Amino acid sequence: MLCAIYRSSRKDETYLFVRNRDDFSDVPQALMAHFGAPSLVMVMSITPTTKLAISDAGKVCQALTDTGFYLQLPPPKENLLDEHRRQIHQSKEQDDA
């Protein structure tokens, strides 16, 4: 399946996959308003077994078939404070044992 991938002008690391280049007719207007001006990254052929950096290609293909678009959001940011607290807690548990 051929698809076009666009980068958001408003949201870092956010990409929109659509079935046809410059055709956003299947994308809800509210989403396009938040996405901002789309900037074409590439047009590529994708199959369920295609290796993608973040998203599962099977889910992307399914979404393109079902809804005509797929929105890829950035991975959640690592919370270093929570990780530090977890390490301290584990260290205290080991000291108490």
Short mmCIF file of N, CA, C and O in Angstrom, two decimals:
data_model
loop_
_atom_site.label_atom_id
_atom_site.label_comp_id
_atom_site.label_asym_id
_atom_site.label_seq_id
_atom_site.Cartn_x
_atom_site.Cartn_y
_atom_site.Cartn_z
N MET A 1 0.84 -1.17 0.00
CA MET A 1 0.00 0.00 0.00
C MET A 1 0.89 1.23 0.00
O MET A 1 1.82 1.34 0.80
N LEU A 2 0.61 2.16 -0.88
CA LEU A 2 1.35 3.40 -0.97
C LEU A 2 0.74 4.42 -0.01
O LEU A 2 -0.48 4.50 0.10
N CYS A 3 1.59 5.15 0.71
CA CYS A 3 1.07 6.19 1.62
C CYS A 3 2.03 7.38 1.63
O CYS A 3 3.19 7.26 1.27
N ALA A 4 1.48 8.52 2.05
CA ALA A 4 2.28 9.74 2.18
C ALA A 4 2.38 10.05 3.67
O ALA A 4 1.42 9.89 4.42
N ILE A 5 3.56 10.49 4.10
CA ILE A 5 3.81 10.77 5.51
C ILE A 5 4.15 12.26 5.65
O ILE A 5 5.01 12.78 4.93
N TYR A 6 3.44 12.90 6.58
CA TYR A 6 3.60 14.33 6.82
C TYR A 6 4.01 14.60 8.26
O TYR A 6 3.54 13.94 9.17
N ARG A 7 4.86 15.61 8.43
CA ARG A 7 5.29 16.04 9.76
C ARG A 7 4.42 17.22 10.18
O ARG A 7 4.06 18.08 9.37
N SER A 8 4.09 17.27 11.46
CA SER A 8 3.27 18.36 12.01
C SER A 8 4.12 19.62 12.16
O SER A 8 5.27 19.55 12.59
N SER A 9 3.52 20.76 11.86
CA SER A 9 4.20 22.03 12.07
C SER A 9 4.03 22.53 13.49
O SER A 9 4.69 23.46 13.92
N ARG A 10 3.14 21.90 14.25
CA ARG A 10 2.85 22.35 15.62
C ARG A 10 3.31 21.39 16.71
O ARG A 10 3.55 21.81 17.83
N LYS A 11 3.37 20.11 16.41
CA LYS A 11 3.68 19.10 17.43
C LYS A 11 4.95 18.36 17.03
O LYS A 11 4.97 17.66 16.02
N ASP A 12 6.00 18.49 17.85
CA ASP A 12 7.25 17.80 17.57
C ASP A 12 7.04 16.29 17.52
O ASP A 12 6.26 15.74 18.29
N GLU A 13 7.74 15.66 16.62
CA GLU A 13 7.75 14.19 16.48
C GLU A 13 6.35 13.60 16.23
O GLU A 13 6.08 12.46 16.60
N THR A 14 5.47 14.37 15.62
CA THR A 14 4.12 13.90 15.32
C THR A 14 3.98 13.82 13.80
O THR A 14 4.29 14.78 13.09
N TYR A 15 3.52 12.65 13.32
CA TYR A 15 3.43 12.41 11.89
C TYR A 15 2.05 11.89 11.52
O TYR A 15 1.40 11.19 12.30
N LEU A 16 1.62 12.25 10.33
CA LEU A 16 0.33 11.83 9.82
C LEU A 16 0.55 11.03 8.54
O LEU A 16 1.21 11.51 7.61
N PHE A 17 0.04 9.81 8.52
CA PHE A 17 0.11 8.94 7.35
C PHE A 17 -1.26 9.02 6.66
O PHE A 17 -2.29 8.86 7.31
N VAL A 18 -1.26 9.27 5.35
CA VAL A 18 -2.50 9.27 4.57
C VAL A 18 -2.31 8.40 3.33
O VAL A 18 -1.18 8.17 2.89
N ARG A 19 -3.43 7.93 2.78
CA ARG A 19 -3.36 7.02 1.63
C ARG A 19 -2.86 7.69 0.37
O ARG A 19 -2.13 7.09 -0.41
N ASN A 20 -3.24 8.94 0.16
CA ASN A 20 -2.87 9.64 -1.07
C ASN A 20 -2.21 10.97 -0.74
O ASN A 20 -2.65 11.70 0.16
N ARG A 21 -1.17 11.28 -1.50
CA ARG A 21 -0.44 12.53 -1.29
C ARG A 21 -1.38 13.74 -1.38
O ARG A 21 -2.18 13.84 -2.31
N ASP A 22 -1.26 14.61 -0.39
CA ASP A 22 -2.03 15.86 -0.31
C ASP A 22 -3.53 15.66 -0.23
O ASP A 22 -4.30 16.59 -0.50
N ASP A 23 -3.99 14.47 0.15
CA ASP A 23 -5.42 14.21 0.30
C ASP A 23 -5.71 14.00 1.79
O ASP A 23 -5.48 12.93 2.33
N PHE A 24 -6.24 15.04 2.42
CA PHE A 24 -6.55 14.99 3.84
C PHE A 24 -8.05 14.92 4.08
O PHE A 24 -8.53 15.21 5.17
N SER A 25 -8.79 14.50 3.07
CA SER A 25 -10.26 14.48 3.15
C SER A 25 -10.77 13.50 4.21
O SER A 25 -11.86 13.71 4.75
N ASP A 26 -10.01 12.46 4.53
CA ASP A 26 -10.44 11.49 5.56
C ASP A 26 -10.05 11.91 6.98
O ASP A 26 -10.50 11.31 7.95
N VAL A 27 -9.21 12.92 7.09
CA VAL A 27 -8.71 13.36 8.40
C VAL A 27 -9.70 14.36 9.00
O VAL A 27 -10.05 15.34 8.34
N PRO A 28 -10.14 14.14 10.25
CA PRO A 28 -11.07 15.08 10.88
C PRO A 28 -10.49 16.49 10.94
O PRO A 28 -9.29 16.67 11.18
N GLN A 29 -11.35 17.49 10.73
CA GLN A 29 -10.91 18.89 10.74
C GLN A 29 -10.27 19.27 12.07
O GLN A 29 -9.31 20.03 12.10
N ALA A 30 -10.81 18.77 13.17
CA ALA A 30 -10.25 19.10 14.49
C ALA A 30 -8.80 18.61 14.60
O ALA A 30 -7.94 19.30 15.15
N LEU A 31 -8.54 17.43 14.06
CA LEU A 31 -7.18 16.90 14.07
C LEU A 31 -6.26 17.76 13.22
O LEU A 31 -5.16 18.10 13.63
N MET A 32 -6.73 18.15 12.04
CA MET A 32 -5.91 18.99 11.16
C MET A 32 -5.63 20.34 11.80
O MET A 32 -4.53 20.88 11.65
N ALA A 33 -6.59 20.87 12.56
CA ALA A 33 -6.38 22.15 13.23
C ALA A 33 -5.27 22.04 14.27
O ALA A 33 -4.43 22.94 14.39
N HIS A 34 -5.23 20.94 15.01
CA HIS A 34 -4.17 20.73 16.01
C HIS A 34 -2.84 20.36 15.36
O HIS A 34 -1.78 20.70 15.87
N PHE A 35 -2.91 19.65 14.25
CA PHE A 35 -1.72 19.18 13.55
C PHE A 35 -0.95 20.34 12.93
O PHE A 35 0.27 20.34 12.87
N GLY A 36 -1.68 21.34 12.45
CA GLY A 36 -1.04 22.47 11.78
C GLY A 36 -0.78 22.16 10.32
O GLY A 36 -1.30 21.20 9.76
N ALA A 37 0.04 22.99 9.70
CA ALA A 37 0.35 22.82 8.28
C ALA A 37 1.20 21.57 8.10
O ALA A 37 2.29 21.47 8.65
N PRO A 38 0.70 20.60 7.33
CA PRO A 38 1.48 19.38 7.11
C PRO A 38 2.65 19.62 6.16
O PRO A 38 2.53 20.34 5.18
N SER A 39 3.77 19.03 6.50
CA SER A 39 4.97 19.12 5.67
C SER A 39 5.33 17.71 5.20
O SER A 39 5.62 16.84 6.03
N LEU A 40 5.32 17.51 3.89
CA LEU A 40 5.59 16.18 3.34
C LEU A 40 6.99 15.71 3.71
O LEU A 40 7.98 16.41 3.50
N VAL A 41 7.07 14.51 4.27
CA VAL A 41 8.34 13.89 4.62
C VAL A 41 8.74 12.91 3.53
O VAL A 41 9.85 12.95 3.02
N MET A 42 7.80 12.03 3.17
CA MET A 42 8.08 11.04 2.13
C MET A 42 6.81 10.34 1.68
O MET A 42 5.79 10.37 2.39
N VAL A 43 6.90 9.72 0.53
CA VAL A 43 5.87 8.81 0.03
C VAL A 43 6.54 7.45 -0.02
O VAL A 43 7.65 7.32 -0.53
N MET A 44 5.89 6.45 0.59
CA MET A 44 6.51 5.13 0.61
C MET A 44 5.47 4.02 0.51
O MET A 44 4.30 4.23 0.80
N SER A 45 5.94 2.88 0.09
CA SER A 45 5.11 1.68 0.06
C SER A 45 5.25 1.01 1.41
O SER A 45 6.36 0.85 1.92
N ILE A 46 4.11 0.64 1.99
CA ILE A 46 4.13 0.04 3.32
C ILE A 46 3.29 -1.24 3.31
O ILE A 46 2.24 -1.29 2.70
N THR A 47 3.81 -2.26 3.98
CA THR A 47 3.10 -3.52 4.16
C THR A 47 3.10 -3.82 5.66
O THR A 47 3.85 -3.19 6.41
N PRO A 48 2.31 -4.78 6.12
CA PRO A 48 2.31 -5.11 7.54
C PRO A 48 3.67 -5.54 8.09
O PRO A 48 3.90 -5.48 9.29
N THR A 49 4.59 -5.93 7.21
CA THR A 49 5.91 -6.37 7.67
C THR A 49 7.00 -5.30 7.50
O THR A 49 8.15 -5.54 7.84
N THR A 50 6.62 -4.12 7.02
CA THR A 50 7.59 -3.03 6.85
C THR A 50 8.12 -2.60 8.21
O THR A 50 7.37 -2.50 9.17
N LYS A 51 9.40 -2.36 8.29
CA LYS A 51 10.02 -1.88 9.53
C LYS A 51 9.85 -0.36 9.59
O LYS A 51 10.29 0.35 8.70
N LEU A 52 9.18 0.12 10.64
CA LEU A 52 9.02 1.54 10.87
C LEU A 52 9.73 1.90 12.18
O LEU A 52 9.87 1.05 13.06
N ALA A 53 10.15 3.15 12.31
CA ALA A 53 10.92 3.57 13.48
C ALA A 53 10.14 3.42 14.78
O ALA A 53 10.67 2.93 15.77
N ILE A 54 8.87 3.83 14.79
CA ILE A 54 8.11 3.83 16.04
C ILE A 54 6.85 2.99 15.94
O ILE A 54 6.57 2.17 16.80
N SER A 55 6.07 3.20 14.92
CA SER A 55 4.76 2.56 14.80
C SER A 55 4.84 1.14 14.27
O SER A 55 5.80 0.77 13.60
N ASP A 56 3.82 0.37 14.57
CA ASP A 56 3.66 -0.98 14.06
C ASP A 56 3.05 -0.88 12.66
O ASP A 56 1.95 -0.34 12.50
N ALA A 57 3.75 -1.38 11.66
CA ALA A 57 3.30 -1.25 10.28
C ALA A 57 1.95 -1.91 10.05
O ALA A 57 1.14 -1.41 9.25
N GLY A 58 1.67 -3.00 10.74
CA GLY A 58 0.37 -3.65 10.60
C GLY A 58 -0.76 -2.75 11.06
O GLY A 58 -1.80 -2.66 10.41
N LYS A 59 -0.55 -2.04 12.17
CA LYS A 59 -1.56 -1.11 12.67
C LYS A 59 -1.71 0.09 11.74
O LYS A 59 -2.82 0.59 11.55
N VAL A 60 -0.61 0.54 11.18
CA VAL A 60 -0.67 1.66 10.24
C VAL A 60 -1.48 1.26 9.01
O VAL A 60 -2.39 1.98 8.59
N CYS A 61 -1.19 0.10 8.45
CA CYS A 61 -1.92 -0.39 7.28
C CYS A 61 -3.41 -0.55 7.58
O CYS A 61 -4.26 -0.17 6.78
N GLN A 62 -3.71 -1.11 8.75
CA GLN A 62 -5.10 -1.31 9.13
C GLN A 62 -5.83 0.03 9.27
O GLN A 62 -6.95 0.19 8.80
N ALA A 63 -5.18 1.00 9.90
CA ALA A 63 -5.79 2.33 10.07
C ALA A 63 -5.99 3.01 8.72
O ALA A 63 -7.03 3.64 8.48
N LEU A 64 -5.03 2.88 7.83
CA LEU A 64 -5.17 3.48 6.50
C LEU A 64 -6.34 2.86 5.75
O LEU A 64 -7.08 3.56 5.06
N THR A 65 -6.51 1.56 5.90
CA THR A 65 -7.62 0.87 5.25
C THR A 65 -8.96 1.26 5.88
O THR A 65 -9.93 1.54 5.17
N ASP A 66 -9.01 1.29 7.22
CA ASP A 66 -10.26 1.54 7.93
C ASP A 66 -10.69 3.01 7.91
O ASP A 66 -11.87 3.31 7.72
N THR A 67 -9.74 3.91 8.17
CA THR A 67 -10.10 5.32 8.35
C THR A 67 -9.49 6.25 7.31
O THR A 67 -9.88 7.41 7.22
N GLY A 68 -8.47 5.78 6.60
CA GLY A 68 -7.82 6.62 5.59
C GLY A 68 -6.65 7.41 6.11
O GLY A 68 -5.99 8.12 5.36
N PHE A 69 -6.35 7.29 7.42
CA PHE A 69 -5.20 8.00 7.97
C PHE A 69 -4.70 7.29 9.22
O PHE A 69 -5.40 6.46 9.80
N TYR A 70 -3.48 7.63 9.62
CA TYR A 70 -2.90 7.12 10.87
C TYR A 70 -2.09 8.25 11.47
O TYR A 70 -1.27 8.88 10.80
N LEU A 71 -2.31 8.52 12.74
CA LEU A 71 -1.57 9.56 13.45
C LEU A 71 -0.52 8.90 14.34
O LEU A 71 -0.84 8.10 15.20
N GLN A 72 0.74 9.25 14.11
CA GLN A 72 1.84 8.73 14.92
C GLN A 72 2.26 9.81 15.91
O GLN A 72 2.73 10.88 15.52
N LEU A 73 2.08 9.53 17.18
CA LEU A 73 2.47 10.45 18.24
C LEU A 73 3.86 10.09 18.75
O LEU A 73 4.29 8.94 18.63
N PRO A 74 4.56 11.05 19.34
CA PRO A 74 5.90 10.74 19.85
C PRO A 74 5.81 9.79 21.04
O PRO A 74 4.79 9.75 21.74
N PRO A 75 6.87 9.02 21.26
CA PRO A 75 6.87 8.14 22.44
C PRO A 75 6.85 8.99 23.70
O PRO A 75 7.31 10.13 23.69
N PRO A 76 6.31 8.46 24.80
CA PRO A 76 6.28 9.24 26.03
C PRO A 76 7.69 9.56 26.50
O PRO A 76 8.61 8.75 26.36
N LYS A 77 7.85 10.76 27.05
CA LYS A 77 9.15 11.18 27.57
C LYS A 77 9.44 10.42 28.85
O LYS A 77 8.56 10.16 29.65
N GLU A 78 10.69 10.06 29.03
CA GLU A 78 11.11 9.37 30.25
C GLU A 78 11.10 10.37 31.39
O GLU A 78 11.64 11.47 31.28
N ASN A 79 10.47 10.00 32.49
CA ASN A 79 10.43 10.87 33.67
C ASN A 79 11.60 10.48 34.57
O ASN A 79 11.54 9.49 35.29
N LEU A 80 12.65 11.28 34.51
CA LEU A 80 13.87 10.95 35.25
C LEU A 80 13.66 11.02 36.76
O LEU A 80 14.28 10.26 37.51
N LEU A 81 12.79 11.91 37.23
CA LEU A 81 12.52 12.00 38.66
C LEU A 81 11.87 10.71 39.16
O LEU A 81 12.27 10.17 40.20
N ASP A 82 10.87 10.20 38.43
CA ASP A 82 10.24 8.94 38.83
C ASP A 82 11.24 7.80 38.82
O ASP A 82 11.22 6.95 39.72
N GLU A 83 12.10 7.75 37.83
CA GLU A 83 13.11 6.70 37.75
C GLU A 83 14.06 6.80 38.94
O GLU A 83 14.41 5.79 39.57
N HIS A 84 14.47 7.99 39.30
CA HIS A 84 15.35 8.19 40.46
C HIS A 84 14.67 7.73 41.74
O HIS A 84 15.28 7.03 42.57
N ARG A 85 13.41 8.08 41.92
CA ARG A 85 12.66 7.65 43.10
C ARG A 85 12.55 6.13 43.17
O ARG A 85 12.65 5.53 44.23
N ARG A 86 12.33 5.50 42.02
CA ARG A 86 12.22 4.04 41.96
C ARG A 86 13.54 3.40 42.40
O ARG A 86 13.55 2.43 43.14
N GLN A 87 14.65 3.96 41.93
CA GLN A 87 15.96 3.42 42.29
C GLN A 87 16.23 3.58 43.79
O GLN A 87 16.76 2.67 44.43
N ILE A 88 15.85 4.72 44.34
CA ILE A 88 16.03 4.94 45.78
C ILE A 88 15.20 3.94 46.57
O ILE A 88 15.68 3.34 47.54
N HIS A 89 13.95 3.75 46.15
CA HIS A 89 13.07 2.81 46.83
C HIS A 89 13.63 1.39 46.78
O HIS A 89 13.64 0.68 47.79
N GLN A 90 14.14 0.98 45.62
CA GLN A 90 14.71 -0.36 45.49
C GLN A 90 15.95 -0.50 46.36
O GLN A 90 16.18 -1.53 46.98
N SER A 91 16.74 0.56 46.42
CA SER A 91 17.96 0.53 47.23
C SER A 91 17.62 0.39 48.72
O SER A 91 18.26 -0.37 49.45
N LYS A 92 16.58 1.10 49.17
CA LYS A 92 16.15 1.01 50.57
C LYS A 92 15.62 -0.38 50.88
O LYS A 92 15.89 -0.92 51.95
N GLU A 93 14.90 -0.98 49.95
CA GLU A 93 14.37 -2.34 50.16
C GLU A 93 15.50 -3.34 50.30
O GLU A 93 15.45 -4.25 51.11
N GLN A 94 16.55 -3.17 49.49
CA GLN A 94 17.70 -4.07 49.55
C GLN A 94 18.45 -3.90 50.87
O GLN A 94 18.95 -4.86 51.44
N ASP A 95 18.56 -2.64 51.34
CA ASP A 95 19.25 -2.37 52.61
C ASP A 95 18.48 -2.96 53.80
O ASP A 95 19.08 -3.43 54.76
N ASP A 96 17.13 -2.96 53.71
CA ASP A 96 16.30 -3.48 54.79
C ASP A 96 16.30 -5.01 54.83
O ASP A 96 16.00 -5.61 55.88
N ALA A 97 16.63 -5.64 53.72
CA ALA A 97 16.58 -7.10 53.65
C ALA A 97 17.75 -7.77 54.30
O ALA A 97 18.66 -7.36 54.79
#
